[in-house]
Coordinates of N, CA and C in Angstrom, one line a residue:
M194 N 11.7 -75.8 -22.6 CA 12.4 -76.4 -23.9 C 13.3 -75.4 -25.2
E195 N 14.8 -75.7 -25.4 CA 15.5 -74.4 -25.9 C 14.3 -74.6 -27.8
Q196 N 14.3 -73.7 -28.0 CA 13.8 -72.9 -29.2 C 14.8 -73.4 -30.2
N197 N 13.7 -74.0 -31.5 CA 14.4 -73.8 -32.6 C 15.9 -75.1 -32.0
A198 N 15.7 -75.9 -31.6 CA 16.7 -77.0 -31.6 C 16.3 -78.2 -31.9
V199 N 17.7 -79.2 -32.5 CA 16.9 -80.6 -33.1 C 17.2 -81.6 -32.1
R200 N 15.7 -82.5 -31.8 CA 16.0 -83.2 -31.0 C 15.5 -84.8 -31.8
Q201 N 16.1 -85.8 -30.9 CA 16.0 -87.0 -31.7 C 15.1 -88.0 -30.1
Y202 N 14.0 -88.7 -30.4 CA 13.2 -89.3 -30.0 C 13.1 -91.1 -30.6
I203 N 13.4 -91.9 -29.4 CA 13.5 -93.0 -29.8 C 12.3 -94.1 -29.0
I204 N 11.3 -94.7 -29.6 CA 10.2 -95.3 -29.0 C 11.1 -96.6 -28.8
Q205 N 11.1 -97.7 -28.0 CA 11.3 -99.1 -27.9 C 9.9 -99.6 -27.5
S206 N 10.5 -101.2 -27.7 CA 9.3 -102.3 -27.4 C 9.2 -102.5 -26.0
M207 N 8.6 -102.5 -25.5 CA 8.3 -103.3 -24.1 C 9.0 -104.6 -23.7
A208 N 8.4 -105.1 -24.5 CA 9.0 -106.4 -24.4 C 10.0 -106.8 -24.7
D209 N 10.9 -106.3 -25.9 CA 12.4 -106.9 -26.0 C 13.1 -106.2 -26.4
G210 N 12.7 -104.4 -25.9 CA 13.4 -103.5 -26.2 C 14.3 -102.6 -27.1
G211 N 13.6 -103.5 -28.7 CA 14.0 -103.1 -29.7 C 13.3 -101.3 -30.1
T212 N 14.4 -101.2 -31.1 CA 13.5 -99.9 -31.5 C 12.2 -99.9 -32.3
K213 N 11.6 -99.1 -32.3 CA 10.3 -99.4 -32.6 C 10.6 -97.8 -33.8
R214 N 10.5 -96.5 -33.6 CA 10.5 -95.9 -34.2 C 11.5 -94.4 -33.7
V215 N 11.9 -93.8 -34.7 CA 12.9 -92.5 -34.6 C 12.4 -91.8 -35.3
F216 N 12.4 -90.2 -34.6 CA 12.2 -89.0 -34.5 C 12.8 -88.3 -34.3
R217 N 13.1 -87.5 -35.5 CA 14.5 -86.4 -35.5 C 14.0 -85.5 -36.4
H218 N 13.4 -84.2 -35.5 CA 13.5 -82.6 -36.6 C 13.8 -81.6 -35.7
E219 N 13.5 -80.5 -36.1 CA 13.2 -79.2 -35.3 C 12.4 -78.8 -34.6
I220 N 12.5 -78.3 -33.1 CA 11.5 -78.2 -32.7 C 11.6 -76.5 -32.8
C221 N 10.4 -76.3 -33.1 CA 10.1 -74.6 -33.1 C 9.1 -74.6 -31.8
D222 N 8.5 -75.7 -31.6 CA 7.4 -74.9 -30.6 C 7.5 -75.7 -29.1
A223 N 7.4 -75.6 -28.4 CA 7.5 -75.8 -26.8 C 6.3 -77.4 -26.6
R224 N 5.2 -76.6 -27.7 CA 4.1 -77.9 -27.4 C 4.3 -79.3 -27.5
V225 N 5.3 -79.7 -28.1 CA 5.7 -81.0 -28.1 C 6.2 -81.7 -26.6
S226 N 7.2 -81.2 -26.0 CA 7.4 -81.2 -24.8 C 6.7 -82.0 -23.9
S227 N 5.1 -80.7 -24.2 CA 3.9 -81.4 -23.2 C 3.5 -83.1 -23.7
V228 N 3.2 -82.7 -25.6 CA 2.8 -83.9 -26.1 C 3.7 -85.1 -25.5
F229 N 4.9 -85.1 -25.6 CA 5.2 -86.5 -25.3 C 5.5 -87.2 -23.8
S230 N 5.1 -86.0 -23.0 CA 4.8 -86.2 -21.2 C 3.7 -86.9 -21.6
N231 N 3.3 -87.1 -22.2 CA 1.7 -87.5 -21.8 C 1.8 -89.1 -22.6
L232 N 2.9 -89.9 -23.3 CA 3.1 -91.0 -23.4 C 3.3 -91.9 -22.4
T233 N 2.6 -92.8 -22.6 CA 2.2 -94.0 -21.3 C 2.0 -95.2 -21.8
E234 N 2.7 -96.1 -20.9 CA 2.8 -97.5 -21.1 C 1.9 -97.8 -22.1
D235 N 0.3 -97.7 -21.9 CA -0.4 -98.1 -22.8 C -0.7 -97.7 -24.5
T236 N -0.1 -96.4 -24.2 CA -0.1 -95.5 -25.5 C 1.3 -96.4 -26.4
I237 N 2.4 -96.3 -25.9 CA 3.3 -97.2 -26.1 C 2.9 -98.6 -27.1
F238 N 2.3 -99.5 -25.9 CA 1.7 -100.8 -26.4 C 0.9 -100.5 -27.7
N239 N 0.1 -99.8 -27.8 CA -1.1 -99.7 -28.8 C 0.0 -99.3 -30.0
F240 N 0.7 -99.2 -29.3 CA 1.6 -98.3 -31.0 C 2.9 -99.2 -31.4
E241 N 3.0 -100.4 -30.6 CA 3.5 -101.8 -31.0 C 2.6 -102.5 -32.1
N242 N 1.4 -102.6 -31.5 CA 0.6 -103.3 -32.0 C -0.2 -103.1 -33.3
N243 N -0.5 -101.0 -33.0 CA -1.1 -100.8 -34.6 C -0.1 -99.8 -34.8
E244 N 0.0 -99.6 -36.1 CA 0.8 -98.6 -36.9 C 0.0 -97.4 -36.9
Q245 N -1.2 -97.6 -37.4 CA -2.1 -96.4 -36.9 C -3.0 -96.1 -35.0
S246 N -1.9 -96.4 -34.1 CA -2.5 -96.3 -33.3 C -2.4 -94.4 -33.2
Q247 N -2.8 -93.9 -32.2 CA -3.4 -92.9 -31.3 C -2.1 -92.1 -31.1
S248 N -0.9 -92.4 -30.6 CA 0.5 -91.9 -30.4 C 0.9 -91.8 -31.8
D249 N 0.8 -92.2 -32.6 CA 1.6 -92.4 -33.9 C 0.9 -91.1 -34.6
E250 N -0.6 -91.4 -34.6 CA -1.4 -89.5 -35.2 C -1.1 -88.6 -34.8
E251 N -1.0 -88.5 -33.5 CA -0.5 -87.3 -32.2 C 1.2 -86.8 -33.0
L252 N 2.1 -87.9 -32.9 CA 3.0 -87.8 -33.0 C 3.7 -86.6 -34.9
S253 N 2.7 -87.8 -35.8 CA 2.7 -87.3 -37.4 C 2.5 -85.7 -37.0
Q254 N 1.2 -85.9 -36.7 CA 0.4 -84.7 -36.7 C 1.6 -83.2 -35.7
I255 N 2.2 -83.8 -34.9 CA 3.3 -83.1 -34.3 C 4.2 -82.0 -35.1
D256 N 4.6 -83.4 -36.1 CA 5.5 -83.6 -36.9 C 5.1 -82.4 -38.0
E257 N 3.8 -82.6 -38.5 CA 3.7 -82.2 -39.5 C 3.5 -80.3 -39.2
D258 N 2.9 -80.1 -37.9 CA 2.6 -78.9 -37.1 C 4.4 -78.0 -37.1
L259 N 5.1 -78.4 -36.3 CA 6.2 -78.2 -36.3 C 7.0 -77.6 -37.9
T260 N 6.8 -78.8 -38.8 CA 7.6 -77.8 -40.0 C 6.7 -77.1 -40.4
A261 N 5.4 -76.9 -40.6 CA 4.8 -75.7 -41.2 C 4.8 -74.5 -40.5
N262 N 5.7 -74.7 -38.9 CA 6.1 -73.3 -38.0 C 7.1 -72.6 -38.4
C263 N 8.1 -74.2 -38.8 CA 9.3 -73.4 -38.9 C 9.5 -72.8 -40.4
I264 N 8.8 -73.3 -41.1 CA 9.2 -72.7 -42.7 C 8.0 -71.2 -42.7
N265 N 7.3 -71.5 -41.8 CA 6.1 -70.1 -41.9 C 7.0 -68.9 -41.1
Q266 N 7.7 -69.0 -40.4 CA 8.2 -68.4 -39.2 C 9.1 -67.4 -40.4
E267 N 8.6 -65.9 -39.8 CA 9.9 -65.2 -40.7 C 10.8 -64.9 -39.7
P268 N 12.5 -64.4 -40.5 CA 13.4 -64.2 -39.5 C 13.2 -62.4 -39.2
P269 N 14.1 -62.3 -38.1 CA 13.8 -60.9 -37.8 C 14.2 -60.1 -38.2
A270 N 13.1 -59.2 -38.2 CA 13.8 -57.6 -39.0 C 15.2 -56.9 -38.4
K271 N 15.8 -56.9 -39.8 CA 17.2 -56.7 -39.7 C 17.1 -55.0 -39.5
K272 N 17.9 -54.5 -38.1 CA 18.1 -53.3 -37.9 C 19.2 -51.9 -39.2
P273 N 18.4 -51.5 -39.8 CA 19.8 -51.0 -41.0 C 20.5 -50.5 -40.6
R274 N 21.8 -50.4 -41.2 CA 23.1 -50.2 -40.9 C 23.3 -48.8 -40.6
F275 N 22.4 -47.9 -41.8 CA 22.9 -46.3 -42.3 C 21.7 -46.1 -41.9
K276 N 21.8 -44.4 -41.8 CA 20.7 -43.6 -41.5 C 19.7 -43.5 -42.8
E277 N 18.6 -43.5 -42.9 CA 17.5 -43.4 -43.8 C 18.2 -42.7 -44.9
L278 N 17.6 -42.6 -46.5 CA 18.8 -42.0 -47.8 C 18.2 -40.6 -47.5
P279 N 19.2 -39.8 -47.4 CA 19.0 -38.1 -47.1 C 18.2 -37.3 -48.5
S280 N 17.3 -36.7 -48.3 CA 17.1 -35.7 -49.3 C 17.8 -34.5 -50.1
K281 N 18.0 -34.3 -51.6 CA 18.8 -33.3 -51.7 C 18.3 -31.8 -50.9
E282 N 18.2 -31.5 -50.4 CA 18.0 -30.3 -50.2 C 18.4 -30.6 -48.5
E283 N 18.7 -31.9 -47.6 CA 19.2 -32.3 -46.7 C 20.6 -32.1 -47.2
I284 N 21.2 -32.5 -48.1 CA 22.8 -33.1 -48.7 C 23.1 -31.4 -49.0
E285 N 22.3 -30.8 -49.7 CA 23.1 -29.4 -49.5 C 23.2 -28.7 -48.4
K286 N 22.3 -28.6 -47.2 CA 22.3 -27.9 -45.9 C 23.4 -28.7 -45.5
L287 N 23.9 -30.2 -45.4 CA 24.8 -30.3 -44.9 C 26.4 -30.0 -45.6
A288 N 26.1 -29.5 -46.8 CA 27.1 -28.7 -47.8 C 27.3 -27.3 -47.1
L289 N 26.8 -26.7 -47.0 CA 26.2 -25.2 -46.3 C 26.8 -25.6 -45.2
A290 N 26.8 -26.3 -44.4 CA 27.2 -26.2 -42.4 C 28.6 -26.4 -42.7
R291 N 29.5 -26.5 -43.9 CA 30.8 -26.6 -43.9 C 31.5 -25.4 -43.7
T292 N 30.8 -23.9 -43.4 CA 31.4 -23.0 -43.1 C 30.3 -22.2 -42.4
E293 N 30.8 -21.2 -41.7 CA 30.8 -20.6 -40.5 C 29.1 -19.2 -40.9
P294 N 28.0 -19.5 -40.1 CA 27.2 -18.4 -40.3 C 27.8 -17.3 -40.7
R295 N 28.5 -16.9 -40.2 CA 28.7 -15.4 -40.1 C 29.6 -14.9 -42.2
T296 N 30.1 -16.2 -41.8 CA 30.8 -16.6 -43.6 C 29.9 -16.4 -44.3
N297 N 28.7 -16.9 -44.4 CA 27.5 -17.4 -45.3 C 26.9 -16.0 -45.4
Q298 N 26.8 -14.9 -44.5 CA 26.5 -14.4 -44.7 C 27.1 -13.1 -45.5
Q299 N 28.6 -12.9 -45.1 CA 29.1 -12.3 -46.0 C 29.2 -12.9 -47.5
T300 N 29.3 -14.2 -47.6 CA 28.1 -15.0 -49.3 C 27.5 -14.3 -49.8
L301 N 26.3 -14.4 -48.9 CA 25.2 -13.9 -49.4 C 25.3 -12.3 -49.9
W302 N 26.2 -11.4 -48.9 CA 26.1 -10.3 -49.5 C 27.1 -10.1 -50.6
G303 N 28.2 -10.7 -50.7 CA 28.8 -10.3 -51.9 C 28.2 -11.2 -53.3
V304 N 27.6 -11.9 -53.2 CA 26.6 -12.5 -54.4 C 25.7 -10.9 -54.5
K305 N 24.9 -11.2 -53.7 CA 23.9 -9.3 -54.1 C 24.6 -8.4 -54.9
L306 N 25.6 -8.2 -54.2 CA 25.9 -6.7 -55.1 C 26.7 -7.4 -56.4
L307 N 26.8 -8.4 -56.7 CA 27.4 -9.2 -58.4 C 26.4 -8.9 -58.5
R308 N 24.8 -9.8 -58.4 CA 23.6 -9.9 -59.2 C 23.0 -8.0 -59.2
G309 N 23.4 -7.6 -58.4 CA 22.7 -6.5 -58.7 C 23.4 -5.4 -59.7
W310 N 24.6 -5.4 -59.5 CA 25.2 -5.1 -61.0 C 25.2 -5.6 -62.6
L311 N 24.5 -6.6 -62.5 CA 24.3 -7.4 -63.5 C 22.9 -6.9 -63.6
T312 N 22.4 -6.9 -62.8 CA 20.6 -6.2 -62.9 C 20.8 -4.7 -63.6
E313 N 21.4 -4.3 -63.4 CA 21.8 -2.2 -63.5 C 22.6 -2.3 -64.9
N314 N 23.2 -3.1 -65.2 CA 23.9 -3.3 -66.7 C 23.6 -4.0 -67.5
K315 N 21.9 -4.4 -67.5 CA 21.8 -5.0 -68.2 C 21.7 -6.2 -68.4
Y316 N 22.1 -7.1 -67.8 CA 22.6 -8.7 -67.8 C 22.1 -8.9 -67.0
S317 N 22.1 -10.5 -67.2 CA 21.2 -11.4 -66.6 C 21.8 -11.2 -65.0
S318 N 20.7 -11.7 -64.0 CA 21.3 -11.7 -63.1 C 21.4 -13.0 -62.8
S319 N 21.9 -14.4 -63.1 CA 22.1 -15.2 -63.5 C 23.4 -15.5 -63.8
F320 N 24.7 -15.9 -62.7 CA 26.1 -15.9 -63.6 C 26.3 -16.9 -63.0
E321 N 25.9 -18.0 -62.9 CA 27.0 -19.1 -62.0 C 26.9 -20.3 -63.2
E322 N 26.3 -20.3 -63.9 CA 26.4 -20.7 -65.2 C 27.2 -20.3 -66.6
L323 N 27.6 -19.3 -66.8 CA 28.4 -18.4 -67.3 C 29.7 -19.7 -67.3
D324 N 30.1 -19.2 -69.1 CA 31.3 -20.2 -69.1 C 32.6 -19.3 -68.7
E325 N 34.2 -19.6 -68.7 CA 34.9 -18.8 -67.7 C 35.4 -17.7 -68.6
T326 N 35.1 -17.6 -69.9 CA 35.9 -16.7 -70.3 C 34.7 -15.4 -70.5
T327 N 33.4 -15.5 -70.5 CA 32.5 -14.5 -70.0 C 32.1 -13.9 -68.8
L328 N 32.5 -15.5 -67.6 CA 32.6 -14.9 -66.4 C 33.6 -14.0 -66.1
N329 N 35.0 -14.0 -66.5 CA 35.7 -13.1 -66.2 C 35.9 -11.7 -66.9
D330 N 34.8 -11.8 -68.1 CA 35.0 -10.9 -68.4 C 34.0 -9.4 -67.8
R331 N 33.0 -10.6 -67.1 CA 31.9 -9.7 -66.4 C 32.4 -9.3 -65.0
L332 N 33.3 -9.9 -64.7 CA 34.0 -9.6 -63.1 C 34.9 -8.4 -63.4
C333 N 35.8 -8.6 -64.5 CA 36.4 -7.3 -64.9 C 35.7 -6.1 -64.8
Y334 N 34.6 -6.0 -65.2 CA 33.9 -4.5 -64.9 C 33.3 -4.5 -63.5
F335 N 32.8 -6.0 -63.0 CA 32.3 -5.4 -61.8 C 33.1 -5.2 -60.6
Y336 N 34.7 -5.5 -60.6 CA 35.4 -5.6 -59.4 C 35.8 -3.6 -59.9
A337 N 35.6 -2.9 -60.9 CA 36.1 -1.9 -61.3 C 34.9 -0.8 -61.0
S338 N 34.0 -1.1 -61.3 CA 32.5 -0.4 -60.9 C 32.8 -0.5 -59.1
L339 N 33.1 -1.2 -58.6 CA 32.2 -1.1 -57.3 C 32.9 0.2 -56.4
Q340 N 31.7 0.1 -55.6 CA 31.8 1.7 -54.6 C 30.8 1.5 -53.4
T341 N 30.8 1.9 -52.0 CA 30.0 1.6 -51.4 C 29.0 2.6 -51.5
K342 N 27.8 2.6 -50.6 CA 26.6 3.2 -51.1 C 27.0 4.5 -50.7
Q343 N 28.1 5.1 -49.7 CA 28.2 6.8 -50.0 C 29.0 6.9 -51.0
G344 N 29.5 6.2 -52.0 CA 30.3 6.5 -52.9 C 31.6 6.5 -52.6
N345 N 32.3 5.8 -51.9 CA 33.3 5.6 -51.5 C 34.0 4.4 -51.8
D346 N 35.2 4.1 -52.1 CA 36.1 2.5 -52.7 C 36.1 2.1 -51.4
Y347 N 36.0 0.9 -51.7 CA 35.8 -0.3 -50.8 C 37.3 -0.4 -50.1
S348 N 37.6 -1.3 -49.3 CA 38.9 -1.3 -48.2 C 39.3 -2.7 -49.3
K349 N 41.2 -2.9 -48.7 CA 40.9 -4.0 -49.6 C 41.1 -5.1 -49.2
S350 N 40.1 -5.4 -47.3 CA 40.1 -6.3 -46.8 C 38.3 -6.4 -47.6
A351 N 37.8 -5.7 -48.1 CA 36.7 -5.7 -48.6 C 36.6 -6.3 -49.9
L352 N 37.3 -5.8 -50.7 CA 37.2 -6.2 -52.2 C 37.6 -8.0 -52.0
V353 N 38.5 -8.5 -50.9 CA 39.0 -10.2 -51.2 C 38.1 -10.5 -50.5
G354 N 36.9 -10.1 -49.8 CA 35.8 -10.4 -49.4 C 35.0 -10.6 -50.4
I355 N 34.6 -9.8 -51.1 CA 33.7 -10.2 -52.3 C 34.0 -11.1 -53.4
R356 N 35.6 -10.8 -53.8 CA 35.6 -11.7 -54.6 C 35.5 -13.2 -53.8
S357 N 36.1 -13.4 -52.5 CA 36.2 -15.1 -52.1 C 34.9 -15.3 -52.0
A358 N 33.6 -14.3 -51.9 CA 32.2 -14.8 -51.6 C 31.8 -15.4 -52.8
I359 N 32.2 -14.7 -53.8 CA 31.4 -15.5 -55.2 C 31.8 -16.6 -55.6
S360 N 33.5 -16.8 -54.9 CA 33.8 -17.9 -55.6 C 33.5 -19.2 -54.3
R361 N 33.1 -18.7 -53.3 CA 32.4 -19.6 -52.6 C 31.1 -20.2 -53.2
H362 N 30.4 -18.7 -53.8 CA 28.8 -19.5 -54.3 C 29.4 -20.3 -55.2
I363 N 29.6 -20.1 -56.4 CA 29.4 -20.9 -57.9 C 30.1 -22.7 -57.1
T364 N 31.0 -22.1 -56.0 CA 32.0 -23.6 -56.2 C 31.3 -24.6 -54.8
G365 N 30.2 -23.9 -54.5 CA 29.4 -24.5 -53.5 C 28.1 -25.1 -54.1
P366 N 27.0 -26.0 -53.3 CA 26.2 -26.6 -53.9 C 25.1 -25.8 -54.0
P367 N 24.1 -25.3 -55.1 CA 24.0 -26.7 -55.8 C 24.8 -27.0 -57.1
Y368 N 25.4 -25.6 -57.3 CA 26.5 -25.6 -58.7 C 27.6 -26.5 -58.3
N369 N 28.4 -26.2 -57.7 CA 29.7 -27.0 -57.6 C 30.6 -27.0 -58.7
R370 N 30.6 -25.8 -58.9 CA 31.6 -25.9 -60.2 C 32.9 -26.1 -60.1
D371 N 33.7 -26.8 -61.0 CA 35.1 -26.9 -61.0 C 36.2 -26.0 -61.3
I372 N 35.8 -24.4 -60.6 CA 36.6 -23.5 -61.2 C 37.1 -22.7 -60.1
N373 N 38.0 -21.7 -60.4 CA 38.5 -21.1 -59.5 C 38.5 -19.7 -59.5
I374 N 37.9 -18.1 -59.3 CA 38.3 -17.3 -59.8 C 39.4 -16.9 -59.4
I375 N 39.8 -17.5 -58.2 CA 40.6 -16.8 -57.8 C 42.2 -17.5 -57.9
T376 N 42.8 -18.5 -58.3 CA 44.0 -19.3 -59.0 C 43.6 -19.5 -60.5
D377 N 42.5 -19.1 -60.8 CA 42.7 -20.2 -62.4 C 43.1 -18.9 -63.4
K378 N 43.9 -19.6 -64.5 CA 44.6 -18.8 -65.4 C 43.7 -18.4 -66.3
S379 N 42.6 -18.4 -66.8 CA 41.0 -18.0 -67.1 C 40.7 -16.8 -66.2
F380 N 41.2 -16.4 -65.2 CA 40.7 -15.6 -64.6 C 41.9 -14.7 -64.2
M381 N 42.5 -14.7 -64.7 CA 43.8 -13.6 -64.3 C 43.4 -12.1 -64.8
P382 N 43.0 -12.0 -65.9 CA 43.0 -10.7 -66.3 C 41.3 -9.7 -64.9
S383 N 40.8 -10.9 -64.5 CA 39.8 -10.2 -63.7 C 40.5 -10.2 -62.4
N384 N 41.7 -10.6 -62.1 CA 42.4 -10.7 -60.6 C 43.3 -9.3 -60.7
H385 N 43.8 -9.1 -61.9 CA 45.0 -8.3 -62.2 C 43.9 -6.9 -61.9
V386 N 42.8 -6.6 -62.2 CA 42.0 -5.4 -62.0 C 41.6 -5.1 -60.3
I387 N 41.3 -6.6 -59.7 CA 41.2 -6.4 -58.6 C 42.5 -5.8 -58.0
T388 N 43.4 -6.7 -57.9 CA 44.9 -6.3 -57.3 C 45.4 -4.9 -57.8
G389 N 45.3 -4.3 -58.9 CA 45.6 -3.2 -59.0 C 44.7 -1.8 -58.3
M390 N 43.4 -2.4 -57.9 CA 42.7 -1.8 -57.0 C 43.2 -1.1 -55.5
M391 N 43.6 -2.3 -54.9 CA 44.3 -2.8 -54.1 C 45.5 -1.8 -53.8
K392 N 46.4 -1.7 -55.0 CA 47.4 -1.1 -55.2 C 47.4 0.2 -54.8
K393 N 46.2 1.0 -55.8 CA 45.7 2.2 -56.0 C 45.6 2.4 -54.9
L394 N 44.5 2.1 -53.6 CA 44.0 2.2 -52.6 C 45.4 2.7 -51.4
K395 N 46.6 1.6 -51.5 CA 47.4 1.7 -50.6 C 48.3 3.1 -51.4
R396 N 48.8 3.6 -52.5 CA 49.3 4.4 -53.0 C 48.6 5.4 -52.3
E397 N 47.3 5.5 -52.3 CA 46.3 6.9 -52.1 C 46.3 6.8 -51.0
G398 N 46.9 6.0 -49.8 CA 46.5 6.2 -48.5 C 45.3 6.1 -47.8
K399 N 44.5 5.3 -49.0 CA 43.3 4.8 -48.2 C 43.0 3.1 -47.9
D400 N 43.9 2.8 -47.9 CA 44.2 1.0 -47.5 C 44.4 1.3 -45.9
I401 N 43.5 1.7 -45.0 CA 43.2 1.9 -43.7 C 42.3 0.8 -43.2
T402 N 42.5 -0.3 -42.4 CA 42.1 -1.3 -41.6 C 41.3 -0.6 -40.6
V403 N 40.2 -0.8 -40.6 CA 39.5 -0.3 -39.3 C 39.3 -1.1 -38.1
H404 N 39.6 -1.1 -37.1 CA 39.7 -2.1 -35.9 C 38.5 -1.8 -34.6
K405 N 37.9 -3.0 -34.7 CA 37.5 -2.6 -33.7 C 37.6 -1.9 -32.1
K406 N 37.0 -1.3 -31.2 CA 38.0 -0.1 -30.2 C 38.2 -1.6 -29.6
A407 N 39.6 -1.6 -28.6 CA 39.8 -2.4 -27.9 C 39.4 -2.2 -26.8
V408 N 39.1 -3.3 -25.3 CA 38.3 -2.9 -24.5 C 39.3 -2.4 -23.5
A409 N 38.7 -1.3 -22.8 CA 39.6 -0.3 -22.0 C 40.0 -1.0 -20.7
E410 N 40.9 -0.5 -20.3 CA 42.4 -1.0 -19.0 C 40.8 -0.9 -18.0
G411 N 39.9 -0.1 -17.9 CA 39.3 -0.1 -16.3 C 38.2 -1.1 -16.2
D412 N 38.0 -1.4 -17.5 CA 36.9 -2.6 -17.8 C 37.1 -3.6 -17.3
I413 N 38.7 -4.0 -17.9 CA 39.5 -5.5 -17.0 C 39.2 -5.9 -15.7
Q414 N 39.8 -4.3 -15.4 CA 39.9 -4.1 -13.8 C 38.9 -4.7 -13.1
K415 N 37.6 -4.3 -13.4 CA 36.7 -4.3 -13.2 C 35.7 -5.4 -13.0
L416 N 36.5 -6.3 -14.2 CA 35.8 -8.1 -14.4 C 36.8 -8.9 -13.4
Y417 N 38.4 -8.5 -13.2 CA 39.3 -8.7 -12.1 C 38.4 -8.5 -10.5
S418 N 38.3 -7.7 -10.5 CA 37.8 -7.1 -8.8 C 36.3 -7.8 -8.7
S419 N 35.3 -7.7 -10.0 CA 34.4 -8.9 -9.7 C 34.3 -10.1 -8.8
G420 N 35.4 -10.8 -9.5 CA 35.9 -12.0 -9.0 C 35.1 -13.0 -10.2
I421 N 35.1 -12.5 -11.2 CA 35.1 -13.2 -12.7 C 36.0 -13.9 -13.0
F422 N 37.1 -13.5 -12.6 CA 38.4 -13.7 -13.5 C 39.5 -14.0 -12.1
S423 N 39.7 -15.3 -11.6 CA 40.5 -15.2 -10.3 C 40.9 -16.8 -10.9
T424 N 41.5 -17.0 -9.9 CA 42.4 -18.5 -9.5 C 41.7 -18.8 -8.6
D425 N 41.3 -18.5 -8.0 CA 40.0 -19.1 -6.8 C 39.6 -20.7 -7.1
H426 N 39.1 -20.3 -8.0 CA 37.8 -21.9 -8.3 C 38.2 -22.1 -9.9
P427 N 37.9 -23.2 -10.3 CA 38.2 -23.6 -11.7 C 37.3 -23.2 -13.1
V428 N 35.7 -22.3 -12.4 CA 35.3 -21.6 -13.5 C 35.6 -20.1 -13.4
T429 N 36.2 -19.6 -12.6 CA 36.6 -18.6 -13.4 C 38.2 -18.6 -13.3
L430 N 38.9 -19.6 -13.0 CA 40.4 -19.5 -13.9 C 40.1 -19.8 -15.3
Q431 N 38.9 -20.4 -15.7 CA 38.7 -20.6 -17.0 C 38.6 -19.8 -17.2
N432 N 37.6 -18.4 -17.3 CA 36.9 -17.3 -17.9 C 38.5 -16.5 -17.6
K433 N 39.6 -16.5 -16.8 CA 40.9 -16.3 -17.1 C 41.4 -16.3 -18.3
V434 N 41.6 -17.2 -18.0 CA 42.7 -18.1 -19.2 C 42.2 -17.9 -20.7
F435 N 41.2 -18.1 -20.8 CA 40.0 -17.8 -22.0 C 40.4 -16.1 -22.6
L436 N 40.0 -15.6 -21.6 CA 40.1 -14.2 -21.6 C 41.8 -13.7 -22.0
D437 N 42.6 -14.1 -21.6 CA 44.1 -14.2 -22.1 C 44.4 -14.4 -23.3
I438 N 43.8 -16.0 -23.8 CA 44.4 -16.2 -24.9 C 43.8 -15.5 -26.3
M439 N 42.3 -15.0 -25.7 CA 41.4 -14.4 -26.9 C 42.3 -12.7 -26.6
L440 N 42.7 -12.4 -26.2 CA 43.4 -11.0 -26.0 C 44.9 -10.9 -27.1
N441 N 45.3 -12.3 -26.1 CA 47.0 -12.2 -27.3 C 47.1 -13.0 -28.3
F442 N 45.9 -13.9 -28.5 CA 46.0 -14.5 -29.7 C 44.9 -14.6 -31.1
G443 N 43.4 -14.5 -30.0 CA 42.6 -14.5 -30.9 C 42.2 -13.4 -31.9
R444 N 42.9 -13.4 -32.9 CA 42.9 -12.3 -34.0 C 41.4 -12.2 -34.8
R445 N 40.5 -13.5 -35.1 CA 38.9 -13.4 -35.0 C 38.2 -13.8 -33.9
D446 N 38.5 -13.5 -32.8 CA 37.5 -13.1 -31.7 C 37.4 -14.5 -31.3
R447 N 35.9 -14.5 -31.5 CA 34.9 -16.0 -31.1 C 34.9 -17.2 -32.6
R448 N 35.0 -16.4 -33.8 CA 34.2 -17.0 -34.9 C 35.2 -18.4 -35.3
G449 N 34.0 -19.3 -35.6 CA 35.0 -20.9 -35.4 C 35.4 -21.8 -34.6
L450 N 35.1 -20.6 -33.2 CA 35.5 -21.9 -32.1 C 34.7 -22.9 -31.5
L451 N 34.7 -24.1 -31.5 CA 33.3 -24.6 -30.7 C 33.0 -25.0 -29.3
I452 N 32.5 -23.6 -29.2 CA 32.5 -23.4 -27.1 C 31.2 -23.1 -26.9

């Protein structure tokens, strides 16, 4: 029998066909079908002559049981629409995932340089919550003091990378500061210092970018002769096209590629 359906049962007189009793309720238990199937002419006759007949008692009990089952029946658990509430640590990890692992390493490197300079000059190594004026003042002296472990000047790209690393650090989690040490007017003095350092490098002929050694022509020929790069198979064709794109257009090698 269909569950949770409303059913109506009518008991009629065997003598004149008149309606003696009408039952109407929601069926929550299939047992009711077996009970009603046990009604015979004798039980119906007894019901007509005795309001407290066995059939009436049975039906009353069934009605009470079904009502109790309908009331006590718990609705099915609703599946949550969203994931479990993440922790603060998980939120910070997701925010850090916005940048590439290599970029995160550069951020750590730049921050380490600034902390080292602050400690060496008797300042607190915690700079993330400094007000803009104080932070700008620290950066002015920090930029001007930068040099490699060998005592040489950093290249233009290295200076830009250090400044960008500090900016990413203080604007990312858990600090999330609403400042920009590269473009905000309050940091114009420190940016003038680092710009002057770049100009000085150029005037002194030290603004030289060191590139990675190019792939030798002989090595490329070996790749083609080995069959790794060819148009005879979809996989080798993909290898060839990928190499051509990287050699001619891939200025940042494979960084950031979702492959």
